[in-house]
PDB file of C-alpha atoms and ligand atoms in Angstrom:
ATOM      1  CA  MET A   1       0.221  -0.076  -0.060  1.00 48.00           C
ATOM      2  CA  MET A   2       3.015   2.247   0.704  1.00 53.00           C
ATOM      3  CA  THR A   3       4.649   1.395  -2.399  1.00 79.00           C
ATOM      4  CA  MET A   4       1.542   2.390  -3.976  1.00 85.00           C
ATOM      5  CA  LYS A   5       1.380   5.650  -2.372  1.00 88.00           C
ATOM      6  CA  ARG A   6       4.820   6.789  -3.342  1.00 89.00           C
ATOM      7  CA  LEU A   7       3.869   5.439  -6.970  1.00 90.00           C
ATOM      8  CA  VAL A   8       1.047   8.283  -7.011  1.00 92.00           C
ATOM      9  CA  VAL A   9       2.562  10.668  -5.365  1.00 95.00           C
ATOM     10  CA  TRP A  10       5.784  10.421  -8.077  1.00 96.00           C
ATOM     11  CA  MET A  11       3.218  10.382 -10.785  1.00 96.00           C
ATOM     12  CA  ALA A  12       1.442  13.142  -9.884  1.00 97.00           C
ATOM     13  CA  ALA A  13       4.676  15.570  -8.833  1.00 98.00           C
ATOM     14  CA  ALA A  14       5.853  14.957 -12.218  1.00 98.00           C
ATOM     15  CA  GLY A  15       2.813  15.497 -13.834  1.00 98.00           C
ATOM     16  CA  LEU A  16       1.947  18.975 -12.061  1.00 98.00           C
ATOM     17  CA  SER A  17       5.606  20.012 -13.233  1.00 98.00           C
ATOM     18  CA  ALA A  18       4.925  18.992 -16.321  1.00 98.00           C
ATOM     19  CA  ALA A  19       1.773  21.253 -16.165  1.00 98.00           C
ATOM     20  CA  LEU A  20       3.332  23.767 -14.822  1.00 98.00           C
ATOM     21  CA  THR A  21       6.076  24.233 -17.146  1.00 98.00           C
ATOM     22  CA  THR A  22       3.904  24.019 -20.185  1.00 98.00           C
ATOM     23  CA  ALA A  23       1.712  26.866 -18.512  1.00 98.00           C
ATOM     24  CA  VAL A  24       4.811  28.854 -18.182  1.00 98.00           C
ATOM     25  CA  VAL A  25       5.788  28.161 -21.885  1.00 98.00           C
ATOM     26  CA  LEU A  26       2.326  28.730 -23.271  1.00 98.00           C
ATOM     27  CA  TYR A  27       1.858  32.406 -21.552  1.00 98.00           C
ATOM     28  CA  LEU A  28       5.667  33.293 -22.634  1.00 98.00           C
ATOM     29  CA  GLN A  29       5.069  31.853 -26.076  1.00 98.00           C
ATOM     30  CA  GLY A  30       1.683  32.466 -27.264  1.00 97.00           C
ATOM     31  CA  PHE A  31      -1.398  30.388 -26.850  1.00 97.00           C
ATOM     32  CA  ASN A  32      -0.943  29.303 -30.603  1.00 97.00           C
ATOM     33  CA  GLU A  33       0.611  26.682 -32.761  1.00 97.00           C
ATOM     34  CA  HIS A  34       3.744  28.282 -31.879  1.00 98.00           C
ATOM     35  CA  GLY A  35       3.636  28.004 -28.180  1.00 98.00           C
ATOM     36  CA  LEU A  36       2.464  24.599 -28.417  1.00 98.00           C
ATOM     37  CA  GLY A  37       5.268  23.701 -30.474  1.00 98.00           C
ATOM     38  CA  ALA A  38       7.692  24.891 -27.579  1.00 98.00           C
ATOM     39  CA  ALA A  39       5.927  23.151 -24.535  1.00 98.00           C
ATOM     40  CA  LEU A  40       6.220  20.096 -26.785  1.00 98.00           C
ATOM     41  CA  PHE A  41      10.116  20.567 -27.125  1.00 98.00           C
ATOM     42  CA  VAL A  42      10.197  21.240 -23.325  1.00 98.00           C
ATOM     43  CA  THR A  43       7.595  18.506 -22.087  1.00 98.00           C
ATOM     44  CA  GLY A  44       9.471  16.067 -24.567  1.00 98.00           C
ATOM     45  CA  ARG A  45      12.945  16.734 -22.959  1.00 98.00           C
ATOM     46  CA  LEU A  46      11.611  16.637 -19.248  1.00 98.00           C
ATOM     47  CA  ALA A  47      10.443  13.164 -20.333  1.00 98.00           C
ATOM     48  CA  PHE A  48      13.560  12.423 -21.366  1.00 98.00           C
ATOM     49  CA  LEU A  49      15.432  13.307 -18.119  1.00 98.00           C
ATOM     50  CA  ALA A  50      12.526  10.998 -16.409  1.00 98.00           C
ATOM     51  CA  PHE A  51      12.960   7.987 -18.844  1.00 98.00           C
ATOM     52  CA  TRP A  52      16.447   8.011 -18.900  1.00 98.00           C
ATOM     53  CA  PRO A  53      17.387   6.779 -15.068  1.00 98.00           C
ATOM     54  CA  SER A  54      14.474   4.245 -15.464  1.00 98.00           C
ATOM     55  CA  TYR A  55      16.184   2.966 -18.493  1.00 98.00           C
ATOM     56  CA  CYS A  56      19.461   2.693 -17.429  1.00 97.00           C
ATOM     57  CA  GLY A  57      19.629   2.772 -13.605  1.00 97.00           C
ATOM     58  CA  ALA A  58      20.112  -0.660 -13.225  1.00 97.00           C
ATOM     59  CA  ALA A  59      22.928  -1.228 -15.734  1.00 97.00           C
ATOM     60  CA  LEU A  60      25.184   2.109 -14.110  1.00 97.00           C
ATOM     61  CA  VAL A  61      25.069  -0.245 -10.985  1.00 97.00           C
ATOM     62  CA  ILE A  62      26.256  -3.275 -13.115  1.00 96.00           C
ATOM     63  CA  VAL A  63      29.125  -1.128 -15.002  1.00 96.00           C
ATOM     64  CA  PHE A  64      29.978   1.660 -12.410  1.00 96.00           C
ATOM     65  CA  GLY A  65      29.155  -0.247  -8.922  1.00 95.00           C
ATOM     66  CA  ALA A  66      26.769   1.001  -5.545  1.00 96.00           C
ATOM     67  CA  ALA A  67      26.743   4.963  -6.265  1.00 96.00           C
ATOM     68  CA  PHE A  68      24.050   4.323  -8.420  1.00 96.00           C
ATOM     69  CA  VAL A  69      21.965   2.461  -6.348  1.00 97.00           C
ATOM     70  CA  PRO A  70      19.586   5.184  -5.726  1.00 96.00           C
ATOM     71  CA  LEU A  71      18.810   5.324  -9.186  1.00 95.00           C
ATOM     72  CA  GLN A  72      17.999   2.090  -9.758  1.00 96.00           C
ATOM     73  CA  ARG A  73      16.216   1.782  -7.079  1.00 96.00           C
ATOM     74  CA  ARG A  74      13.797   4.311  -8.058  1.00 96.00           C
ATOM     75  CA  ALA A  75      13.394   2.680 -11.609  1.00 96.00           C
ATOM     76  CA  ARG A  76      10.034   2.137 -11.089  1.00 94.00           C
ATOM     77  CA  GLU A  77       9.205   5.717 -10.098  1.00 96.00           C
ATOM     78  CA  PHE A  78      11.446   7.362 -12.528  1.00 97.00           C
ATOM     79  CA  GLY A  79       9.429   5.258 -15.255  1.00 97.00           C
ATOM     80  CA  LEU A  80       6.002   6.293 -13.977  1.00 97.00           C
ATOM     81  CA  ALA A  81       6.845   9.687 -13.743  1.00 98.00           C
ATOM     82  CA  PHE A  82       7.902  10.004 -17.681  1.00 98.00           C
ATOM     83  CA  ALA A  83       4.377   8.201 -18.219  1.00 98.00           C
ATOM     84  CA  ALA A  84       2.715  11.315 -16.334  1.00 98.00           C
ATOM     85  CA  ILE A  85       4.829  13.931 -18.238  1.00 98.00           C
ATOM     86  CA  ILE A  86       4.244  11.909 -21.555  1.00 98.00           C
ATOM     87  CA  ALA A  87       0.100  12.154 -20.624  1.00 98.00           C
ATOM     88  CA  VAL A  88       0.703  16.173 -20.414  1.00 98.00           C
ATOM     89  CA  HIS A  89       2.721  15.629 -24.013  1.00 98.00           C
ATOM     90  CA  SER A  90      -0.290  13.796 -25.219  1.00 98.00           C
ATOM     91  CA  LEU A  91      -2.428  16.553 -24.377  1.00 98.00           C
ATOM     92  CA  LEU A  92      -0.828  18.579 -25.975  1.00 98.00           C
ATOM     93  CA  VAL A  93      -0.626  17.149 -29.076  1.00 98.00           C
ATOM     94  CA  LEU A  94      -4.673  16.651 -28.994  1.00 98.00           C
ATOM     95  CA  TRP A  95      -5.047  20.477 -28.464  1.00 98.00           C
ATOM     96  CA  LEU A  96      -2.781  21.152 -31.901  1.00 97.00           C
ATOM     97  CA  THR A  97      -5.317  18.630 -33.398  1.00 97.00           C
ATOM     98  CA  LEU A  98      -7.518  20.537 -32.545  1.00 97.00           C
ATOM     99  CA  ILE A  99      -6.531  23.596 -33.790  1.00 97.00           C
ATOM    100  CA  GLY A 100      -5.925  22.751 -37.067  1.00 96.00           C
ATOM    101  CA  ALA A 101      -2.445  21.786 -37.103  1.00 96.00           C
ATOM    102  CA  PRO A 102      -1.627  18.235 -36.442  1.00 95.00           C
ATOM    103  CA  PRO A 103       1.488  16.900 -36.347  1.00 95.00           C
ATOM    104  CA  GLY A 104       2.509  14.844 -39.648  1.00 96.00           C
ATOM    105  CA  ARG A 105       1.842  11.190 -40.184  1.00 96.00           C
ATOM    106  CA  THR A 106       5.511   9.953 -39.574  1.00 95.00           C
ATOM    107  CA  ILE A 107       5.713  11.778 -36.125  1.00 95.00           C
ATOM    108  CA  PHE A 108       2.251  10.154 -35.246  1.00 95.00           C
ATOM    109  CA  LEU A 109       3.492   6.621 -36.414  1.00 97.00           C
ATOM    110  CA  GLU A 110       7.038   6.596 -34.505  1.00 96.00           C
ATOM    111  CA  PHE A 111       5.716   8.414 -31.112  1.00 97.00           C
ATOM    112  CA  GLY A 112       2.099   6.878 -31.689  1.00 97.00           C
ATOM    113  CA  ILE A 113       3.746   3.896 -30.912  1.00 98.00           C
ATOM    114  CA  ALA A 114       6.143   4.839 -28.349  1.00 98.00           C
ATOM    115  CA  LEU A 115       2.779   6.260 -26.599  1.00 98.00           C
ATOM    116  CA  GLY A 116       1.164   2.589 -27.040  1.00 98.00           C
ATOM    117  CA  TRP A 117       4.011   1.309 -25.126  1.00 98.00           C
ATOM    118  CA  THR A 118       4.069   3.721 -22.205  1.00 98.00           C
ATOM    119  CA  VAL A 119       0.491   3.033 -21.531  1.00 98.00           C
ATOM    120  CA  LEU A 120       1.070  -0.573 -21.590  1.00 97.00           C
ATOM    121  CA  LEU A 121       4.037  -0.443 -19.247  1.00 97.00           C
ATOM    122  CA  THR A 122       2.284   2.292 -17.023  1.00 96.00           C
ATOM    123  CA  VAL A 123      -0.921  -0.536 -16.659  1.00 94.00           C
ATOM    124  CA  LEU A 124       1.143  -3.649 -16.413  1.00 94.00           C
ATOM    125  CA  SER A 125       3.244  -1.822 -13.669  1.00 89.00           C
ATOM    126  CA  PHE A 126      -0.108  -0.941 -11.465  1.00 81.00           C
ATOM    127  CA  ASN A 127      -0.816  -3.557  -8.863  1.00 72.00           C
ATOM    128  CA  ASN A 128       1.502  -5.856  -9.959  1.00 77.00           C
ATOM    129  CA  LEU A 129      -0.641  -6.738 -13.203  1.00 83.00           C
ATOM    130  CA  HIS A 130       2.468  -8.217 -15.045  1.00 85.00           C
ATOM    131  CA  GLN A 131       2.277 -11.234 -12.765  1.00 87.00           C
ATOM    132  CA  TRP A 132       0.152 -12.764 -15.118  1.00 85.00           C
ATOM    133  CA  LEU A 133       2.858 -12.443 -17.870  1.00 91.00           C
ATOM    134  CA  GLY A 134       5.038 -14.591 -15.845  1.00 93.00           C
ATOM    135  CA  ARG A 135       8.523 -13.289 -15.032  1.00 92.00           C
ATOM    136  CA  ARG A 136      10.123 -13.987 -18.690  1.00 95.00           C
ATOM    137  CA  GLY A 137       7.348 -12.772 -20.154  1.00 95.00           C
ATOM    138  CA  TRP A 138       7.013  -9.620 -18.021  1.00 95.00           C
ATOM    139  CA  ARG A 139      11.069  -9.073 -18.848  1.00 95.00           C
ATOM    140  CA  ALA A 140      10.456  -8.844 -22.399  1.00 97.00           C
ATOM    141  CA  VAL A 141       7.615  -6.582 -22.854  1.00 97.00           C
ATOM    142  CA  LYS A 142       9.510  -4.763 -20.697  1.00 97.00           C
ATOM    143  CA  PHE A 143      12.789  -4.926 -22.944  1.00 97.00           C
ATOM    144  CA  LEU A 144      11.055  -4.369 -26.185  1.00 98.00           C
ATOM    145  CA  GLY A 145       9.087  -1.568 -24.975  1.00 98.00           C
ATOM    146  CA  MET A 146      11.808   0.349 -22.917  1.00 98.00           C
ATOM    147  CA  ASN A 147      14.178  -0.107 -26.154  1.00 98.00           C
ATOM    148  CA  TYR A 148      11.369   1.050 -28.504  1.00 98.00           C
ATOM    149  CA  ILE A 149      10.944   4.544 -26.050  1.00 98.00           C
ATOM    150  CA  ALA A 150      14.852   4.877 -26.199  1.00 98.00           C
ATOM    151  CA  TYR A 151      14.883   4.560 -29.889  1.00 98.00           C
ATOM    152  CA  VAL A 152      12.318   7.093 -30.431  1.00 98.00           C
ATOM    153  CA  PHE A 153      14.539   9.730 -28.122  1.00 98.00           C
ATOM    154  CA  ALA A 154      17.508   8.907 -30.108  1.00 98.00           C
ATOM    155  CA  LEU A 155      16.257   9.079 -33.559  1.00 96.00           C
ATOM    156  CA  ASP A 156      14.933  12.882 -32.656  1.00 96.00           C
ATOM    157  CA  PHE A 157      17.608  13.970 -30.940  1.00 96.00           C
ATOM    158  CA  THR A 158      20.265  12.864 -33.025  1.00 95.00           C
ATOM    159  CA  ARG A 159      18.370  13.662 -36.457  1.00 90.00           C
ATOM    160  CA  ASP A 160      20.465  17.105 -36.758  1.00 84.00           C
ATOM    161  CA  PRO A 161      22.193  17.938 -33.590  1.00 77.00           C
ATOM    162  CA  PHE A 162      24.880  20.078 -35.029  1.00 78.00           C
ATOM    163  CA  GLY A 163      22.755  22.367 -37.409  1.00 78.00           C
ATOM    164  CA  GLY A 164      21.228  25.505 -36.565  1.00 79.00           C
ATOM    165  CA  GLY A 165      24.300  27.334 -34.720  1.00 88.00           C
ATOM    166  CA  LEU A 166      25.012  27.049 -30.990  1.00 90.00           C
ATOM    167  CA  LYS A 167      21.187  27.334 -29.638  1.00 91.00           C
ATOM    168  CA  HIS A 168      20.281  24.137 -31.352  1.00 92.00           C
ATOM    169  CA  TRP A 169      23.688  22.720 -30.377  1.00 92.00           C
ATOM    170  CA  LEU A 170      22.697  23.474 -26.596  1.00 93.00           C
ATOM    171  CA  GLU A 171      19.210  22.087 -27.034  1.00 95.00           C
ATOM    172  CA  TYR A 172      20.539  18.982 -28.966  1.00 95.00           C
ATOM    173  CA  VAL A 173      23.724  17.666 -28.141  1.00 95.00           C
ATOM    174  CA  PRO A 174      23.595  16.650 -24.400  1.00 96.00           C
ATOM    175  CA  PHE A 175      20.475  14.834 -24.880  1.00 97.00           C
ATOM    176  CA  ALA A 176      21.747  13.231 -27.941  1.00 97.00           C
ATOM    177  CA  VAL A 177      24.800  12.174 -26.413  1.00 97.00           C
ATOM    178  CA  LEU A 178      22.798  11.222 -23.139  1.00 98.00           C
ATOM    179  CA  SER A 179      20.491   9.160 -25.607  1.00 98.00           C
ATOM    180  CA  ILE A 180      23.540   7.048 -26.811  1.00 98.00           C
ATOM    181  CA  VAL A 181      25.093   6.661 -23.793  1.00 98.00           C
ATOM    182  CA  GLY A 182      22.143   4.975 -22.214  1.00 98.00           C
ATOM    183  CA  PRO A 183      21.872   2.081 -24.475  1.00 98.00           C
ATOM    184  CA  CYS A 184      25.629   1.774 -24.684  1.00 98.00           C
ATOM    185  CA  MET A 185      25.479   1.255 -20.826  1.00 97.00           C
ATOM    186  CA  ARG A 186      23.128  -1.499 -21.429  1.00 97.00           C
ATOM    187  CA  LEU A 187      25.003  -3.346 -23.503  1.00 97.00           C
ATOM    188  CA  LEU A 188      28.049  -3.020 -21.529  1.00 96.00           C
ATOM    189  CA  ALA A 189      25.864  -3.925 -18.508  1.00 97.00           C
ATOM    190  CA  PHE A 190      24.732  -7.001 -20.397  1.00 95.00           C
ATOM    191  CA  LEU A 191      28.138  -8.214 -21.456  1.00 94.00           C
ATOM    192  CA  GLN A 192      29.714  -7.584 -18.460  1.00 93.00           C
ATOM    193  CA  ARG A 193      27.138  -9.607 -16.701  1.00 89.00           C
ATOM    194  CA  ARG A 194      27.566 -12.294 -19.175  1.00 86.00           C
ATOM    195  CA  GLY A 195      31.560 -12.550 -18.852  1.00 81.00           C
ATOM    196  CA  GLU A 196      30.571 -13.106 -14.936  1.00 77.00           C
ATOM    197  CA  LEU A 197      28.575 -15.726 -15.684  1.00 68.00           C
ATOM    198  CA  ALA A 198      30.974 -17.395 -17.989  1.00 70.00           C
ATOM    199  CA  THR A 199      33.379 -17.720 -15.265  1.00 71.00           C
ATOM    200  CA  ILE A 200      31.183 -18.904 -12.602  1.00 66.00           C
ATOM    201  CA  HIS A 201      30.339 -21.743 -14.833  1.00 62.00           C
TER     202      HIS A 201
HETATM  203  C1  HEM B   1       6.362   8.259 -25.588  1.00 74.38           C
HETATM  204  C2  HEM B   1       5.846   9.118 -26.124  1.00 74.38           C
HETATM  205  C3  HEM B   1       6.901   9.889 -26.710  1.00 74.38           C
HETATM  206  C4  HEM B   1       7.587  10.619 -26.450  1.00 74.38           C
HETATM  207  C5  HEM B   1       9.151   9.906 -25.880  1.00 74.38           C
HETATM  208  C6  HEM B   1       7.778  11.716 -27.525  1.00 74.38           C
HETATM  209  C7  HEM B   1       8.930  12.469 -27.366  1.00 74.38           C
HETATM  210  C8  HEM B   1       9.122  13.749 -27.941  1.00 74.38           C
HETATM  211  C9  HEM B   1      10.410  14.395 -27.834  1.00 74.38           C
HETATM  212  C10 HEM B   1      11.470  14.148 -27.255  1.00 74.38           C
HETATM  213  C11 HEM B   1      10.346  15.631 -28.289  1.00 74.38           C
HETATM  214  C12 HEM B   1      11.049  16.766 -28.898  1.00 74.38           C
HETATM  215  C13 HEM B   1      11.434  17.080 -30.087  1.00 74.38           C
HETATM  216  C14 HEM B   1      12.315  17.872 -30.764  1.00 74.38           C
HETATM  217  O1  HEM B   1      12.790  18.860 -29.674  1.00 74.38           O
HETATM  218  O2  HEM B   1      13.142  17.900 -31.483  1.00 74.38           O
HETATM  219  C15 HEM B   1       8.752  15.775 -28.431  1.00 74.38           C
HETATM  220  C16 HEM B   1       8.130  16.465 -29.468  1.00 74.38           C
HETATM  221  C17 HEM B   1       6.923  16.419 -30.071  1.00 74.38           C
HETATM  222  N1  HEM B   1       6.275  15.497 -30.037  1.00 74.38           N
HETATM  223 FE1  HEM B   1       6.356  13.853 -28.774  1.00 74.38          FE
HETATM  224  N2  HEM B   1       6.810  12.010 -27.781  1.00 74.38           N
HETATM  225  C18 HEM B   1       5.896  11.400 -27.631  1.00 74.38           C
HETATM  226  C19 HEM B   1       4.379  11.287 -27.936  1.00 74.38           C
HETATM  227  C20 HEM B   1       4.067  11.821 -29.229  1.00 74.38           C
HETATM  228  C21 HEM B   1       2.616  11.555 -29.865  1.00 74.38           C
HETATM  229  C22 HEM B   1       1.652  10.405 -29.359  1.00 74.38           C
HETATM  230  C23 HEM B   1       2.705  12.806 -30.284  1.00 74.38           C
HETATM  231  C24 HEM B   1       1.956  12.978 -31.811  1.00 74.38           C
HETATM  232  C25 HEM B   1       1.022  11.845 -32.266  1.00 74.38           C
HETATM  233  C26 HEM B   1       3.763  13.767 -30.360  1.00 74.38           C
HETATM  234  C27 HEM B   1       4.353  14.684 -31.242  1.00 74.38           C
HETATM  235  C28 HEM B   1       4.773  15.760 -31.111  1.00 74.38           C
HETATM  236  C29 HEM B   1       5.831  16.785 -31.729  1.00 74.38           C
HETATM  237  C30 HEM B   1       4.171  17.328 -32.683  1.00 74.38           C
HETATM  238  C31 HEM B   1       6.366  17.454 -30.788  1.00 74.38           C
HETATM  239  C32 HEM B   1       6.698  18.828 -31.561  1.00 74.38           C
HETATM  240  C33 HEM B   1       8.086  18.346 -32.672  1.00 74.38           C
HETATM  241  C34 HEM B   1       8.768  19.711 -33.180  1.00 74.38           C
HETATM  242  O3  HEM B   1       8.441  20.817 -33.043  1.00 74.38           O
HETATM  243  O4  HEM B   1       9.957  19.321 -33.891  1.00 74.38           O
HETATM  244  N3  HEM B   1       4.368  13.218 -29.063  1.00 74.38           N
HETATM  245  N4  HEM B   1       8.226  14.602 -28.416  1.00 74.38           N
END
């Protein structure tokens, strides 16, 4: 019960932060297509900052040691915080569509699949619903979903990180680097664990 309460608090805090940030961005940039684009830009990055520790916290512990245990322990909380921010992000997409400026078909397809995974993982995380998938099934679903979401982030941030001057560079390069480091950490952790298992057997 305590765990459930903590998860709800994390989700509410993340969702509220995203909503507040969105309100400030819209106030400064305008309650129009331009402002909504800016709010999507900011909430997309906020979502990434919550997603990243959830995606590779456990791998960081394997590669670098116990210093990263606090991140690993909160992986589920960060994942659900990510989902709450994406809920705000999706409402902005709905708003954009309602004012007659819907995103392109490719964006709908790429990000729509990521949204589908986010909803599935969120629903399964609650109340340990994933138990009916079994340990291996849940691990496979998590692996596919989390890696697809990581792929979409990396695709977006690495599209043209160096084009457009210093401002563009600062807006993209740090996120592009993290989006590549994350999967590399998971791969390194996998290889390290495989190596350790091989020496035990
Ligand atoms: C898990 C789901 C999602 C993730 C991880 C995600 C991630 C992101 C990120 C990182 C950005 C910033 C892009 C940039 O600055 O280049 C962004 C912006 C945007 N997203 Fe999402 N998004 C998701 C869901 C959606 C959905 C479902 C749609 C619409 C179908 C959507 C439409 C957009 C649009 C239109 C932008 C602004 C793009 C631009 O101005 O270049 N997103 N999203």
